Tab-separated table of C-alpha atoms in Angstrom:
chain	number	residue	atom	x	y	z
A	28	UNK	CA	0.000	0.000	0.000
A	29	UNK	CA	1.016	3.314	-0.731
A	30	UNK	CA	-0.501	5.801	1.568
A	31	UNK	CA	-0.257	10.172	1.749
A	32	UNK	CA	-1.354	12.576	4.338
A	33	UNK	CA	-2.085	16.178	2.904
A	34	UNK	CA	-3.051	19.206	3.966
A	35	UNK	CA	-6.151	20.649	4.054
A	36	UNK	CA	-6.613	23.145	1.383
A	37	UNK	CA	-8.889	25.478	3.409
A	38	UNK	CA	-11.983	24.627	1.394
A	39	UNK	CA	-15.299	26.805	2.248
A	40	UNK	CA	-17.720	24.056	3.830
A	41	UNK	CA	-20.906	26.378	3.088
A	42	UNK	CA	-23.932	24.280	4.064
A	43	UNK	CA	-23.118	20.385	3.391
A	44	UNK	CA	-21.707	19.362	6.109
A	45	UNK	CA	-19.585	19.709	9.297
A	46	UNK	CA	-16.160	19.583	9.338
A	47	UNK	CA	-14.523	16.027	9.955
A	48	UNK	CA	-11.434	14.165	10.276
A	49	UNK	CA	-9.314	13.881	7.178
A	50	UNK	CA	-8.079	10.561	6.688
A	51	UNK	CA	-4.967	9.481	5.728
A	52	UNK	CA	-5.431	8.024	2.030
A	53	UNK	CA	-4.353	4.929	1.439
A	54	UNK	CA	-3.908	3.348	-2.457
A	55	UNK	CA	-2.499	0.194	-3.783
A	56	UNK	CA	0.351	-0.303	-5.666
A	57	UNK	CA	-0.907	-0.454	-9.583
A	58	UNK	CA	-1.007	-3.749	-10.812
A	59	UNK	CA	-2.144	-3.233	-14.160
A	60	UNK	CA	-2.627	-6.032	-16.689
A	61	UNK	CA	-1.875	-3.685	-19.478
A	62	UNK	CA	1.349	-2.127	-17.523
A	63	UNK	CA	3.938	-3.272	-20.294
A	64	UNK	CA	1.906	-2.768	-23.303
A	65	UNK	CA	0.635	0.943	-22.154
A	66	UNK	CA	2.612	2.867	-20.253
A	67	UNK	CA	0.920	5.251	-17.071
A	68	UNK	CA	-1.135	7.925	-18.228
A	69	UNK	CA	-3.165	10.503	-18.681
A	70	UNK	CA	-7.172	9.969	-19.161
A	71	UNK	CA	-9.625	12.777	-20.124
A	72	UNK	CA	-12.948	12.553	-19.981
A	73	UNK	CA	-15.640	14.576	-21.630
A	74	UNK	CA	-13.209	14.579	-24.384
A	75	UNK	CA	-15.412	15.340	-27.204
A	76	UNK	CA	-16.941	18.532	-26.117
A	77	UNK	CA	-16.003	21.891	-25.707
A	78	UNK	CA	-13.234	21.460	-22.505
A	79	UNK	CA	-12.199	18.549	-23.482
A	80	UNK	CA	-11.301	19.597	-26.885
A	81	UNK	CA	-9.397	22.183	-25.140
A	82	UNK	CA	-7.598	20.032	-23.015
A	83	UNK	CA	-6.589	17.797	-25.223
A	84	UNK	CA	-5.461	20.500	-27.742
A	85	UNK	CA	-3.140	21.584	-25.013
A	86	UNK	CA	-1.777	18.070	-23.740
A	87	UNK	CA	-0.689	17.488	-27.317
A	88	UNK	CA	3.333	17.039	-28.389
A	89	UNK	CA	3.734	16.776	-24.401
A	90	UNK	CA	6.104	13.942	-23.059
A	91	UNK	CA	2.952	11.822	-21.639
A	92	UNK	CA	0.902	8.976	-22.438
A	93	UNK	CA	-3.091	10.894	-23.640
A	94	UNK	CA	-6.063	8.518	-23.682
A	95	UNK	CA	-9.478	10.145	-24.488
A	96	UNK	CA	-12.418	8.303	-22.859
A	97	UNK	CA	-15.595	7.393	-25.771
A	98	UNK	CA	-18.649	5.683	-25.947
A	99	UNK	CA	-17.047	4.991	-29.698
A	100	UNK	CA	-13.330	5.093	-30.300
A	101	UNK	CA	-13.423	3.477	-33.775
A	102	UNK	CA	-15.801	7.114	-34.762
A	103	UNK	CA	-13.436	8.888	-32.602
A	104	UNK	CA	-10.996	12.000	-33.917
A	105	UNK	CA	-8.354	12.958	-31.577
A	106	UNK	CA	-5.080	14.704	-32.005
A	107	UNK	CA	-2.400	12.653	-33.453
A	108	UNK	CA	-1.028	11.146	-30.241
A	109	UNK	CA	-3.721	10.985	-28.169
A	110	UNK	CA	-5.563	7.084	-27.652
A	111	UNK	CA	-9.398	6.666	-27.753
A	112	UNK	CA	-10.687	4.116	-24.975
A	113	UNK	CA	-13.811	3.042	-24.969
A	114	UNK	CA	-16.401	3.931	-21.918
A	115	UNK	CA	-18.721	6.532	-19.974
A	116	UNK	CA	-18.876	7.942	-16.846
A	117	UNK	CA	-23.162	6.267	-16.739
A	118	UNK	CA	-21.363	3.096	-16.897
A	119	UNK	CA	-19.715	1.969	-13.742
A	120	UNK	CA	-17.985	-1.058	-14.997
A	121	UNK	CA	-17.122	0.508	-18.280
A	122	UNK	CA	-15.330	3.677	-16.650
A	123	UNK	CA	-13.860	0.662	-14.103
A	124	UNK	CA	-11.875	-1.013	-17.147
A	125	UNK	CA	-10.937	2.514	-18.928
A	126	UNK	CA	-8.441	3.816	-15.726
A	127	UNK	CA	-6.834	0.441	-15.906
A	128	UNK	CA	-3.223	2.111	-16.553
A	129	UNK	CA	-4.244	5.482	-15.442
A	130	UNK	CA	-2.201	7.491	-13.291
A	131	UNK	CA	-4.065	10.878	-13.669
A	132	UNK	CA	-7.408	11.693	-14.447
A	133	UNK	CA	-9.562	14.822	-15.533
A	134	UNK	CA	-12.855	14.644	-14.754
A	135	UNK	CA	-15.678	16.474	-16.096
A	136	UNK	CA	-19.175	15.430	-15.772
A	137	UNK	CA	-21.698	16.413	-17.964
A	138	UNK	CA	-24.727	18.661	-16.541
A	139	UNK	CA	-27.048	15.559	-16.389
A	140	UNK	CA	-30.080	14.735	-14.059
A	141	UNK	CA	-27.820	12.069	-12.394
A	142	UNK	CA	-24.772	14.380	-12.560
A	143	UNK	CA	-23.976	13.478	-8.442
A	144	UNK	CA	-23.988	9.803	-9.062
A	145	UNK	CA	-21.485	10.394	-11.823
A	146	UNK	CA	-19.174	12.552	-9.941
A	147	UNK	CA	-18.836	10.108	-6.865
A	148	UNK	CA	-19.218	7.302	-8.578
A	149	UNK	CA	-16.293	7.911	-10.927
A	150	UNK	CA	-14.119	9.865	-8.195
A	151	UNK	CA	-14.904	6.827	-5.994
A	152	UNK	CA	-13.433	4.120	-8.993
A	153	UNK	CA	-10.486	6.855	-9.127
A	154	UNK	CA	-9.609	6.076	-5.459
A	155	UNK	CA	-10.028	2.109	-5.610
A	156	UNK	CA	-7.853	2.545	-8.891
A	157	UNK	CA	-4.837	3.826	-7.196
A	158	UNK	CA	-4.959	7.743	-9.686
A	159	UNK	CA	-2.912	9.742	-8.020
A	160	UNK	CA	-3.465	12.849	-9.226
A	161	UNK	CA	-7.157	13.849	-10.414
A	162	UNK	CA	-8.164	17.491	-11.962
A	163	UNK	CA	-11.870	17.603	-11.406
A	164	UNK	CA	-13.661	20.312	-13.369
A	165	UNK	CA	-16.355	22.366	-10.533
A	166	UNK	CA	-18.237	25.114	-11.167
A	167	UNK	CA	-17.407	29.295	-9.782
A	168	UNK	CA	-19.435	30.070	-6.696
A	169	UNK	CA	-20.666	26.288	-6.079
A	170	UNK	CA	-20.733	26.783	-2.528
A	171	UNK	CA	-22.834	29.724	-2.735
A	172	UNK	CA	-25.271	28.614	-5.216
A	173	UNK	CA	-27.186	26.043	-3.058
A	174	UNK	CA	-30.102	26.256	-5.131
A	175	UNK	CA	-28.881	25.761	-8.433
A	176	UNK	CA	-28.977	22.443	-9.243
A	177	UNK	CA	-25.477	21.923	-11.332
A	178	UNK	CA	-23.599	24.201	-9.271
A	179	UNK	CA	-24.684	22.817	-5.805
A	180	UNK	CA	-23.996	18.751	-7.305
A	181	UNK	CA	-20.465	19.672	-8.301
A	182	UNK	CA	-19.819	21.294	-5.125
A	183	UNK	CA	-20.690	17.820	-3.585
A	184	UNK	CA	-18.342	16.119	-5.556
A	185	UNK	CA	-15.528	19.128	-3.902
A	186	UNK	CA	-16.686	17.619	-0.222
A	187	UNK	CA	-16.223	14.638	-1.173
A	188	UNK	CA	-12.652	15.295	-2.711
A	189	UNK	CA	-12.358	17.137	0.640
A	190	UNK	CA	-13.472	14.856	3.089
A	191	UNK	CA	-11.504	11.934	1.961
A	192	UNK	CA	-8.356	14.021	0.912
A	193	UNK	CA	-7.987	13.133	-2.135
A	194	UNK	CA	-4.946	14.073	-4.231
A	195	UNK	CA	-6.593	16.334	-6.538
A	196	UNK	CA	-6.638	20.157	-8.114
A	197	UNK	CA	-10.394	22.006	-8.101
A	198	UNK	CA	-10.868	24.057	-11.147
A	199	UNK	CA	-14.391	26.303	-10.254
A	200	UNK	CA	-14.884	27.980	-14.147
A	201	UNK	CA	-17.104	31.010	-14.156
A	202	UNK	CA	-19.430	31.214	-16.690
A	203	UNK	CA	-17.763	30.611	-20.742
A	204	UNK	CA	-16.946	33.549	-22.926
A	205	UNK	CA	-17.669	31.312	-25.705
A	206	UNK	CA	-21.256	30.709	-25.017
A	207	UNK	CA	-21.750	34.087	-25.901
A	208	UNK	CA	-21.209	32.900	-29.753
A	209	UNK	CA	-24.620	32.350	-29.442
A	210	UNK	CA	-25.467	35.696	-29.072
A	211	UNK	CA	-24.917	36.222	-33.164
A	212	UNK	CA	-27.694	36.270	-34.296
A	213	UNK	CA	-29.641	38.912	-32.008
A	214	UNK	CA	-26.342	40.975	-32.445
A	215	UNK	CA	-26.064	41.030	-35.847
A	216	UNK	CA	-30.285	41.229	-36.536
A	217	UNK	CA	-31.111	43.091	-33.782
A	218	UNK	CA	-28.432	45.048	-32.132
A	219	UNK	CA	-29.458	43.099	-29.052
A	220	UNK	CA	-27.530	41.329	-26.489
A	221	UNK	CA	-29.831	38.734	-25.387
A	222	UNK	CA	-27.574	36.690	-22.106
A	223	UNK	CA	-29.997	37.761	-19.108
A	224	UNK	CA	-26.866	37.951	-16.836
A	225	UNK	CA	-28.190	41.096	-14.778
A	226	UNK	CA	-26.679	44.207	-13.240
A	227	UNK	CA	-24.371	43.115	-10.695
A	228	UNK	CA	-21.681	41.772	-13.029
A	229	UNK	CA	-19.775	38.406	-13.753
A	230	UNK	CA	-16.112	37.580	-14.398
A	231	UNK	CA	-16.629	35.298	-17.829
A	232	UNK	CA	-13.391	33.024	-18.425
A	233	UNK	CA	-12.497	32.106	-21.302
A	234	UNK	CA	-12.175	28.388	-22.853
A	235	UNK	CA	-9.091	28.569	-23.887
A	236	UNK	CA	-7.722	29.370	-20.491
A	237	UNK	CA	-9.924	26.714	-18.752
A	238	UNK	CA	-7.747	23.848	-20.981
A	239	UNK	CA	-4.441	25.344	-20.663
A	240	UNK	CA	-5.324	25.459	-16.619
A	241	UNK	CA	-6.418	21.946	-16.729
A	242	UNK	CA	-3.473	20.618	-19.307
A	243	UNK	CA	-0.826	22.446	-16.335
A	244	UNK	CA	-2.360	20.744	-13.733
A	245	UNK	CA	-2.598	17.230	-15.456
A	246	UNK	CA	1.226	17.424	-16.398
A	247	UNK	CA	2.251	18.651	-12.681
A	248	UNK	CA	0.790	15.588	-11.508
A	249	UNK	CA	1.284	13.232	-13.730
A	250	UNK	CA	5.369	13.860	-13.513
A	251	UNK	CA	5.049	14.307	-9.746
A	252	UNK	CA	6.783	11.095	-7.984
A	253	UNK	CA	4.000	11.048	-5.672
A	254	UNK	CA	0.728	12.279	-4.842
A	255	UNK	CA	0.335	16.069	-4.663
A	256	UNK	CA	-1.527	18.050	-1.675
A	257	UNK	CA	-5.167	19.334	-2.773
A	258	UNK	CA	-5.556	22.589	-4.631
A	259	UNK	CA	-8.395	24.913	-6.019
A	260	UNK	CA	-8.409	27.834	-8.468
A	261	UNK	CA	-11.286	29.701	-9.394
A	262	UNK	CA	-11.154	30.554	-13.454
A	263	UNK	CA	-12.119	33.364	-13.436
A	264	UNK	CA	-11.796	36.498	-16.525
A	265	UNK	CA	-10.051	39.450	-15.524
A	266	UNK	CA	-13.299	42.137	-16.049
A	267	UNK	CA	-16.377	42.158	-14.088
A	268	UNK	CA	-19.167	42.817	-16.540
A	269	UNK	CA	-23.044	43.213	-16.177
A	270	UNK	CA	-25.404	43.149	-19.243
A	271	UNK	CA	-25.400	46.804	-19.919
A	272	UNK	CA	-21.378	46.718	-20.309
A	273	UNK	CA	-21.430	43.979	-22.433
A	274	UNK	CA	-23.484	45.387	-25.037
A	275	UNK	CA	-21.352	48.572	-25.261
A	276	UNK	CA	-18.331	46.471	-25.556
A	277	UNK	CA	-20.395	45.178	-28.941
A	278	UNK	CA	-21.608	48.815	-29.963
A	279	UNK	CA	-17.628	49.300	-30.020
A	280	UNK	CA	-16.536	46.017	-31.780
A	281	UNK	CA	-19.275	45.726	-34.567
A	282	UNK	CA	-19.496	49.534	-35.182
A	283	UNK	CA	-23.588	49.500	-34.543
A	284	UNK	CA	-26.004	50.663	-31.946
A	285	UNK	CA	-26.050	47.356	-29.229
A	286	UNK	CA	-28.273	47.344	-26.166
A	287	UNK	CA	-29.189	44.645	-23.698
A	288	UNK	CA	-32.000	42.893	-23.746
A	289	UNK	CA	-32.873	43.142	-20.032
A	290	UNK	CA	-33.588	40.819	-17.219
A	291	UNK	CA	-36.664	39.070	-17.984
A	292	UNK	CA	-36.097	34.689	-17.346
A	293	UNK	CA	-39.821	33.668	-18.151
A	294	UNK	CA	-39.774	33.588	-21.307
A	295	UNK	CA	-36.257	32.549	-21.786
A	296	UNK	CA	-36.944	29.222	-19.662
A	297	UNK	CA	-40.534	28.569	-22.259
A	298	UNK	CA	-37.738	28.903	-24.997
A	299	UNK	CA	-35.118	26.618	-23.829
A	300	UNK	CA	-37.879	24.110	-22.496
A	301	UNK	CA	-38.772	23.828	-26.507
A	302	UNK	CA	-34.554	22.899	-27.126
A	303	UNK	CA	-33.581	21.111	-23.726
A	304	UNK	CA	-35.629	19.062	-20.895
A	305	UNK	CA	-37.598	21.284	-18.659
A	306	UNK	CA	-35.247	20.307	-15.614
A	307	UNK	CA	-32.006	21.680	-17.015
A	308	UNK	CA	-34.061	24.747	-18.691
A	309	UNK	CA	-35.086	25.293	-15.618
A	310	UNK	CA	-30.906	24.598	-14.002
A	311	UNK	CA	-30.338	27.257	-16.031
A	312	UNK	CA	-33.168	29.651	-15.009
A	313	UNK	CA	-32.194	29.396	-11.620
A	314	UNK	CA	-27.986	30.070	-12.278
A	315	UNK	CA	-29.401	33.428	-13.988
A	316	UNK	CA	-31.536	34.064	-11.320
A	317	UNK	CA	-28.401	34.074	-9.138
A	318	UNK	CA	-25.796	36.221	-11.573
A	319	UNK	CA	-29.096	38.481	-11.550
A	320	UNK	CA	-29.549	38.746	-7.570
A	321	UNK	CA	-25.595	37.950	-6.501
A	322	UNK	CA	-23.185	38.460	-9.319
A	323	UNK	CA	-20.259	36.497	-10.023
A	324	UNK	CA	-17.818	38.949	-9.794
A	325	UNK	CA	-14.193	37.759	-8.690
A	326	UNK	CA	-11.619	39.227	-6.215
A	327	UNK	CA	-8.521	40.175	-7.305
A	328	UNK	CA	-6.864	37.794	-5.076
A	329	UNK	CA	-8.486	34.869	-7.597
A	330	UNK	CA	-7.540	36.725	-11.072
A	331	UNK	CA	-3.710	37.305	-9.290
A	332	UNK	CA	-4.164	33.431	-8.547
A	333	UNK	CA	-4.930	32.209	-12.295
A	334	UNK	CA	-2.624	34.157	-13.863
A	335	UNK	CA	0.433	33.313	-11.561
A	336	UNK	CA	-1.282	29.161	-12.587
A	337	UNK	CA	-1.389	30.188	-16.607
A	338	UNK	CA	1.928	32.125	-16.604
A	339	UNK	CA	-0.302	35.063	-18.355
A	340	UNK	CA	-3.376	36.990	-17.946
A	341	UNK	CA	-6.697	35.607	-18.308
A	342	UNK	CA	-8.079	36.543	-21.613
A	343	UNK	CA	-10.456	39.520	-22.332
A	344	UNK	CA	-14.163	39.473	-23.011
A	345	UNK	CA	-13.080	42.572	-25.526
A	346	UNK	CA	-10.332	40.562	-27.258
A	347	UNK	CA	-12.833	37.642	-27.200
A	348	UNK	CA	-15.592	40.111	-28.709
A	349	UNK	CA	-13.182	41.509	-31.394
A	350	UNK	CA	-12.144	38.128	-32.742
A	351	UNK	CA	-15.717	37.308	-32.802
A	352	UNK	CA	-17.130	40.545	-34.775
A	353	UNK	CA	-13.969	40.139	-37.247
A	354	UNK	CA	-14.838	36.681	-38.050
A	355	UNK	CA	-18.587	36.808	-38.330
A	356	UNK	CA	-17.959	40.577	-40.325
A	357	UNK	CA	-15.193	38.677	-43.055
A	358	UNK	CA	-12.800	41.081	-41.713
């Protein structure tokens, strides 16, 4: 047995629990079937979509061994270098056989109705695995947002990684740059931006620096010798920006009068309901309902944080914005 004591990380406990005895964590010595004919590795899940691309993109022409987890590697496209294994997070004994070999794991669960049986379930085969180093993918302001579905289930998955000390790094994303791509179409039709994110102001990240962060992470502990103590870092964009801002920040980029669309959620929870099931429309509903009442606006302590992690600054929602208006524009 190979066992690690680690420090506590000084996680916010918020409302789940009390605070317990961290155990000393214990994990056998890999004896993997497959040790000669694969070397340790790294194994990304959620590989296909958006952060996963990401991460992947920035784990490639490293020194380590990639493996991408699919429900179908033979349909699979990866970067040259990177090895498809077949599995899902749903299926226990499927994700059980895909860390066989695995030294280091990233783990992002999809927003699903079972999303907390995922996360423990697969952070739970992790442990009996012997990983030693996980990167779990967690949400920005978790803890605060009890009553948001998504964001309260990934902040029991953090407790758990907590509780039972497990060797991993926290990555709490605030809400995408990207998904503002979507907003095209009422930009360029309209002049509208439509993202009912409120007055108070949010700290959008973007995806880009979400897979570098996670790619860092993987490598440091993946070449560590041993298990690594716990970490978090909130990913967080360097401007705090409320609807209003945002659509002068478009005025400026596409040359056009740009307003916001305003606060109203009703309506835009009938309109998802027609494109996603009524529980996540309604996820979502609620998260807005939050950015609209709280904000999401980070401290400079976290920005000073994520840039010392990237090596850089956290990328602009104006140099995000500019790309985007030159591209859609033919510029």
């Amino acid at each position: 047995m190979v066992c690690s004591t680690y420090e506590t990380s000084g996680l916010d406990i918020g409302i789940f629990a009390a605070w317990v005895e961290r155990p000393t964590v214990c994990s056998p010595q890999r004896q993997s079937s497959h040790d000669e004919e694969f070397p340790m590795s790294i194994l990304v899940t959620g590989a296909t979509g958006t952060i996963g691309t990401q991460v992947l993109h920035h784990l490639r022409g490293t020194d380590v061994s990639v493996r991408a987890l699919t429900r179908s590697p033979a349909n699979a496209q990866f970067p040259e270098g990177v090895t498809a294994v077949a599995g899902e997070l749903a299926d226990p004994d499927s994700f059980r056989a895909a860390l066989d070999g695995v030294s280091t794991l990233f783990l992002l669960v999809p927003n699903v109705a079972d999303e907390v049986t995922q996360a423990l379930q697969a952070l739970t085969l992790a442990r009996e695995a012997g990983v030693k180093g996980i990167v779990y993918l967690s949400v920005y302001k978790g803890q605060a947002y009890v009553d948001v579905p998504h964001f309260a289930g990934k902040y029991t998955a953090e407790r758990m990684i907590e509780v039972l000390d497990l060797p991993a790094t926290v990555l709490r994303p605030a809400y995408f740059i990207q998904n503002d791509l979507r907003q095209k179409d009422p930009l360029l039709a309209a002049g509208v931006y439509g993202m009912p994110i409120g007055d108070k102001g949010i700290s959008m990240v973007d995806i880009r620096d979400i897979g570098e962060a996670a790619a860092l992470e993987l490598l440091r502990r993946e070449r560590a010798p041993a298990p690594l103590p716990r970490e978090t870092y909130e990913l967080v964009g360097p401007d705090r920006l409320n609807g209003d801002e945002l659509a002068q920040i478009w005025s400026e980029v596409l040359g056009r009068p740009v307003r916001y669309g305003g606060n109203e959620l009703a309506a835009m929870e009938g309109r998802m309901k027609t494109m996603m099931p009524a529980w996540y429309a309604m996820d979502l509903r609620l998260m807005l309902e939050r950015y609209q009442s709280d904000g999401a606006a980070a401290t400079a302590e976290e920005i000073q944080r994520f840039e010392n992690l990237l090596g850089h600054a956290p990328r602009s929602y104006r140099d995000f914005a500019n790309a985007a208006a030159a591209q859609w524009q033919g510029v």
